[in-house]
Amino acid sequence: MKELICELEENQALSKEKWERLIKNADQNVANFLFERAVVIRKKYYGNDIYIRGLIEFTNYCKNDCYYCGIRKANKNIERYRLTEQQIISCCEQGYDLGFRTFVLQGGEDGYFSDEKMCFLIQNIKKKFPDCAITLSIGEKTENAYQKYYNAGADRYLLRHETFDEAHYGMLHPALLSAKNRQKCLFELKNIGYQTGSGFMVGSPGQTPEHLAKDMLFLKKLNPHMVGIGPFIPHHDTRFKDEKAGTLFQTLFMLGLLRLMLPKTLLPATTALGTIAPEGRKLGVLAGANVVMPNLTPKDKRKQYSLYDHKRCMGDEAAEGLQLLKKEMREIGYQVIIDRGDSLVSNDN
Ligand code: 5AD
């Protein structure tokens, strides 16, 4: 397996068969070797710098019904909320004072936030914080809408492809949604000029090494500026409530592989990773990650943005816990950086 890791480091690519073999045969010994290489490569491009993004979960209304997701439309057991524009701006103000220079506006697919409302919001945030980047994470829209947000000042867009394989995608989503449309959206976003993030869940129900191999091949082709991955975690109000969560080991392993395949990409150590293990995010950094996204959402709403059970949102996961996060990063030899932390990936493929 170590030869495959060396081949990956050298070529930044593997065949589908080799991806599958490597993913299937991962063990701690191979993983240690992988993490060592991943850290060397990450340091080559990003040194010891860790970038932060302030996450603002501004609405948990969603018109979609993704089977794994706690805020899906059919879930009648959660309390829905929307932040007002003023509340969103004050999240940004607090974030700015703490040192954030990127705001990630994440929400369900909520029709209340029309394109006009979104553009108005983006323009206002940009006016107030011209030195900050705005990232949107609001799902599948038309190319025209993506263009409008971009023209209004949005810089980046996060949209996980979730899983490349169509049949597997169909197991996780209602028939209205398709893997193909997701992928189309991602290429459109990149074409428009967004710094684009994609990604997938690790250990989602029905996922096989072959699916993960396909995810890697797709991401190679897309060459995104960021790749967000985290373990699948069951939510008690979904059909997958009794499924097993993705493991810490497999998530870290996939992070290491992503770092070698896309050396310059931004790789967050995600909240889901921090949720399944107390040291999850630290370990993520030690496997090749270089971004963390602390939560800037008003405290009383964070629990309601319940994509999965037991989501961590206080302590080092919270924006106000930034000192703690900085200390944790220092302990493993890294420093949290105050700047926009733009990706080194260029936009031409
Ligand atoms: N477990 C882990 N991640 C989840 N997401 C949604 N539901 C879950 C879950 N149950 C992830 C999806 C989505 C991102 C915002 O959160 O990958 O793209």
XYZ file of C-alpha atoms and ligand atoms in Angstrom:
367
model
C 0.000 0.000 0.000
C 2.886 2.364 0.689
C 3.875 2.126 -2.970
C 0.429 3.372 -3.911
C 0.838 6.336 -1.602
C 4.201 7.137 -3.172
C 2.654 6.875 -6.620
C -0.153 9.185 -5.548
C 2.271 11.735 -4.150
C 4.323 11.661 -7.312
C 1.508 11.787 -9.866
C -1.306 13.377 -7.817
C -3.503 10.735 -9.377
C -4.356 7.036 -9.223
C -6.437 4.726 -11.379
C -9.887 3.744 -10.138
C -8.700 0.236 -9.379
C -5.790 1.551 -7.315
C -7.958 4.003 -5.401
C -10.262 1.170 -4.492
C -7.443 -1.083 -3.404
C -5.852 1.613 -1.276
C -9.117 2.614 0.379
C -10.103 -0.987 1.038
C -6.779 -1.919 2.572
C -6.181 1.089 4.763
C -4.696 0.228 8.146
C -3.000 2.241 10.863
C 0.449 1.516 9.528
C -0.394 2.747 6.040
C -2.261 5.702 7.542
C 0.747 6.841 9.573
C 2.850 6.847 6.445
C 0.136 8.711 4.529
C -0.283 11.396 7.222
C 3.450 11.993 7.334
C 3.519 12.636 3.590
C 0.318 14.693 3.687
C 1.772 16.994 6.350
C 4.982 17.459 4.358
C 2.977 18.437 1.262
C 0.627 20.741 3.161
C 3.606 22.495 4.762
C 5.222 22.952 1.378
C 2.311 25.122 0.206
C 0.731 26.471 3.349
C 3.468 26.259 6.004
C 2.051 25.998 9.509
C -0.862 28.300 8.750
C -4.421 27.384 9.608
C -7.191 29.452 8.052
C -10.453 30.185 9.780
C -13.883 30.826 8.319
C -16.825 32.102 10.339
C -19.860 29.932 9.740
C -23.245 31.652 9.856
C -26.125 29.176 9.669
C -28.725 31.714 8.686
C -31.774 29.542 7.979
C -32.735 25.945 8.688
C -35.784 25.997 6.409
C -35.195 23.665 3.476
C -37.299 22.630 0.525
C -35.243 19.478 0.021
C -35.615 16.124 1.649
C -32.147 14.600 1.671
C -32.686 11.375 3.600
C -29.664 11.752 5.891
C -30.183 15.364 6.880
C -31.860 16.513 10.079
C -33.148 19.780 8.598
C -34.830 18.129 5.623
C -38.264 19.401 4.804
C -40.208 16.373 6.040
C -38.772 16.629 9.541
C -41.594 18.161 11.535
C -39.786 17.768 14.847
C -37.381 20.659 14.580
C -38.055 24.268 15.241
C -37.344 26.334 12.158
C -35.631 29.728 12.228
C -34.393 32.431 9.906
C -31.982 35.162 10.879
C -32.905 38.686 9.867
C -30.523 40.681 7.752
C -29.621 42.695 10.827
C -28.855 39.527 12.788
C -26.649 38.243 9.981
C -24.760 41.530 9.819
C -24.212 41.510 13.551
C -22.807 37.951 13.311
C -20.341 39.362 10.783
C -19.479 42.277 13.079
C -18.746 39.958 15.966
C -16.768 37.728 13.647
C -14.776 40.633 12.285
C -13.818 41.755 15.781
C -12.677 38.229 16.595
C -10.442 38.194 13.512
C -12.538 36.464 10.868
C -12.078 37.663 7.291
C -14.313 35.090 5.612
C -17.987 34.659 6.322
C -19.711 31.512 5.203
C -23.443 32.015 4.759
C -24.861 28.533 5.020
C -28.502 27.575 4.970
C -31.106 25.138 3.809
C -32.648 25.783 0.406
C -35.046 28.400 1.716
C -37.255 30.143 -0.848
C -37.778 33.058 1.516
C -34.264 34.208 0.643
C -34.997 35.102 -2.971
C -32.166 35.977 -5.339
C -32.951 39.665 -4.773
C -32.751 39.274 -0.998
C -29.503 37.316 -1.273
C -27.922 39.890 -3.577
C -28.971 42.721 -1.291
C -27.476 40.893 1.690
C -24.231 40.125 -0.133
C -23.870 43.746 -1.268
C -24.456 45.032 2.231
C -21.944 42.691 3.816
C -19.380 43.592 1.156
C -19.958 47.301 1.717
C -19.399 46.942 5.441
C -16.487 44.512 5.227
C -14.685 45.179 1.939
C -11.612 43.247 3.067
C -13.611 40.066 3.715
C -14.537 37.150 1.489
C -18.122 35.959 1.304
C -18.770 32.272 0.856
C -22.231 30.991 0.029
C -23.440 27.510 0.889
C -27.099 27.541 -0.101
C -27.460 24.594 -2.424
C -28.505 24.062 -6.015
C -29.562 27.175 -7.929
C -29.740 28.129 -11.584
C -26.586 29.266 -13.319
C -28.228 32.644 -13.663
C -28.728 32.917 -9.899
C -25.117 31.888 -9.248
C -24.027 34.631 -11.642
C -26.184 37.221 -9.865
C -24.703 36.407 -6.447
C -21.244 36.560 -7.945
C -21.927 39.954 -9.488
C -23.259 41.117 -6.122
C -19.897 40.278 -4.550
C -19.918 36.634 -3.439
C -16.415 35.184 -3.796
C -16.784 31.531 -2.968
C -19.372 28.766 -3.017
C -19.546 25.488 -1.156
C -21.647 22.673 -2.556
C -20.670 19.155 -1.674
C -21.241 16.662 -4.459
C -22.117 14.229 -1.597
C -21.432 11.104 -3.697
C -20.533 10.832 -7.378
C -22.185 7.492 -8.048
C -25.717 7.972 -9.373
C -27.251 4.896 -7.762
C -25.682 5.735 -4.415
C -26.826 9.347 -4.767
C -30.321 7.980 -5.379
C -30.169 6.001 -2.138
C -29.430 9.156 -0.180
C -31.718 11.630 -1.943
C -35.271 11.805 -3.257
C -35.770 11.303 -6.989
C -36.108 15.037 -7.573
C -32.391 15.472 -6.930
C -29.689 13.952 -9.085
C -25.960 13.458 -8.925
C -25.678 14.833 -12.432
C -27.335 18.129 -11.586
C -25.139 18.566 -8.515
C -22.069 18.052 -10.646
C -23.352 20.420 -13.300
C -23.821 23.111 -10.655
C -20.236 22.678 -9.506
C -18.794 23.167 -12.973
C -21.010 26.208 -13.467
C -19.808 27.734 -10.214
C -16.220 27.231 -11.188
C -16.789 28.642 -14.654
C -18.352 31.786 -13.263
C -15.188 32.352 -11.270
C -16.094 31.313 -7.753
C -13.527 29.691 -5.547
C -15.496 26.498 -5.331
C -15.716 23.859 -2.638
C -17.073 20.377 -3.008
C -16.882 17.235 -0.900
C -18.661 14.204 0.450
C -19.641 12.354 3.578
C -17.463 9.490 4.705
C -19.257 6.304 5.731
C -22.668 7.352 4.456
C -25.226 4.514 4.276
C -24.445 2.109 1.459
C -21.064 3.681 0.650
C -18.415 1.294 -0.687
C -14.711 1.750 -1.493
C -15.760 1.897 -5.135
C -17.982 4.881 -4.429
C -15.127 6.634 -2.665
C -12.819 5.839 -5.586
C -15.323 7.520 -7.891
C -15.481 10.521 -5.566
C -11.712 10.881 -5.810
C -11.746 10.663 -9.614
C -14.511 13.260 -9.791
C -12.696 15.660 -7.475
C -9.536 15.270 -9.520
C -11.484 16.347 -12.573
C -13.258 19.223 -10.844
C -10.069 20.416 -9.131
C -11.939 22.466 -6.513
C -10.403 25.152 -4.327
C -11.745 23.434 -1.244
C -12.875 19.944 -0.316
C -15.078 19.525 2.737
C -15.430 16.004 4.016
C -16.745 14.698 7.297
C -18.117 11.494 8.715
C -21.771 10.706 8.163
C -23.518 10.960 11.540
C -27.036 9.566 11.959
C -29.830 11.956 12.883
C -32.600 10.490 15.045
C -35.415 11.911 12.903
C -34.251 10.323 9.651
C -34.611 6.901 8.051
C -30.894 6.394 8.684
C -31.190 6.826 12.431
C -29.925 3.312 13.169
C -27.068 3.371 10.683
C -23.481 3.467 11.882
C -21.600 6.745 11.740
C -18.539 7.119 9.524
C -15.347 6.478 11.451
C -12.622 8.821 12.585
C -10.063 6.566 10.957
C -11.650 6.528 7.528
C -12.283 10.265 7.530
C -8.675 11.027 8.453
C -7.469 8.577 5.833
C -9.554 10.261 3.121
C -8.245 13.677 4.238
C -4.676 12.463 3.825
C -5.441 11.062 0.373
C -7.086 14.333 -0.684
C -4.057 16.330 0.423
C -1.789 14.201 -1.780
C -4.148 14.262 -4.756
C -4.881 18.021 -4.606
C -1.817 19.464 -2.827
C -2.953 23.092 -2.932
C -6.587 22.626 -2.054
C -8.044 23.979 1.162
C -9.091 21.140 3.423
C -11.262 21.884 6.435
C -11.206 19.782 9.561
C -14.993 19.846 9.774
C -17.465 20.147 12.618
C -18.667 16.593 11.962
C -15.099 15.369 12.440
C -14.900 17.333 15.695
C -18.213 15.803 16.714
C -17.301 12.109 16.434
C -14.035 12.476 18.371
C -12.971 15.042 20.976
C -9.644 15.610 19.267
C -11.105 15.127 15.805
C -10.162 18.482 14.348
C -6.621 18.406 15.717
C -6.187 14.975 14.181
C -7.655 16.324 10.952
C -4.908 18.943 10.802
C -2.323 16.268 11.489
C -3.729 14.291 8.550
C -3.420 17.207 6.106
C -6.274 19.647 6.809
C -5.600 23.396 7.006
C -8.937 25.139 7.600
C -11.395 25.271 10.485
C -14.823 26.854 10.444
C -15.914 27.982 13.888
C -19.572 28.722 14.406
C -20.692 32.377 14.381
C -24.423 31.628 14.460
C -26.258 33.174 17.435
C -25.877 30.686 20.285
C -29.580 30.046 20.790
C -29.989 28.917 17.163
C -27.004 26.622 16.796
C -28.738 23.527 18.157
C -31.613 24.048 15.735
C -29.261 23.761 12.768
C -29.164 20.054 13.464
C -27.882 18.313 10.359
C -26.970 15.342 12.582
C -27.145 14.368 16.245
C -24.923 15.849 18.966
C -23.428 18.501 16.700
C -20.674 20.317 18.523
C -21.172 24.059 18.547
C -19.642 25.403 21.758
C -16.067 25.516 23.077
C -13.479 25.374 20.317
C -16.241 24.891 17.713
C -17.630 28.316 18.517
C -16.291 31.578 17.184
C -16.186 32.946 20.733
C -13.975 29.954 21.601
C -11.353 31.102 19.123
C -8.711 31.535 21.847
C -9.152 27.885 22.738
C -8.859 26.855 19.108
C -5.696 28.952 18.730
C -4.220 27.292 21.785
C -5.049 23.821 20.471
C -3.423 24.623 17.159
C -0.338 26.049 18.881
C -0.029 22.831 20.871
C 0.461 20.881 17.657
C 2.729 23.497 16.085
C 0.266 25.494 13.974
C -0.895 29.098 13.950
C -4.321 30.499 13.164
C -4.054 33.213 10.528
C -6.090 36.398 10.235
C -6.570 36.956 6.540
C -8.935 35.796 3.831
C -6.801 32.729 3.201
C -7.472 32.447 -0.513
C -6.895 29.103 -2.141
C -3.740 28.603 -4.175
C -5.701 26.644 -6.783
C -6.211 28.675 -9.947
C -9.549 28.765 -11.706
C -8.479 27.324 -15.025
C -8.548 23.581 -15.166
N -24.047 13.574 8.811
C -22.960 14.195 8.353
N -22.992 15.222 7.492
C -24.197 15.650 7.097
N -24.539 16.619 6.251
C -25.874 16.674 6.182
N -26.411 15.727 6.975
C -25.379 15.068 7.553
C -25.276 13.973 8.430
N -26.366 13.340 8.906
C -23.556 17.378 5.490
C -23.833 17.272 3.990
C -24.042 18.713 3.573
C -23.350 19.482 4.664
C -23.823 20.879 4.842
O -23.614 18.733 5.821
O -22.678 16.725 3.335
O -23.509 19.021 2.307
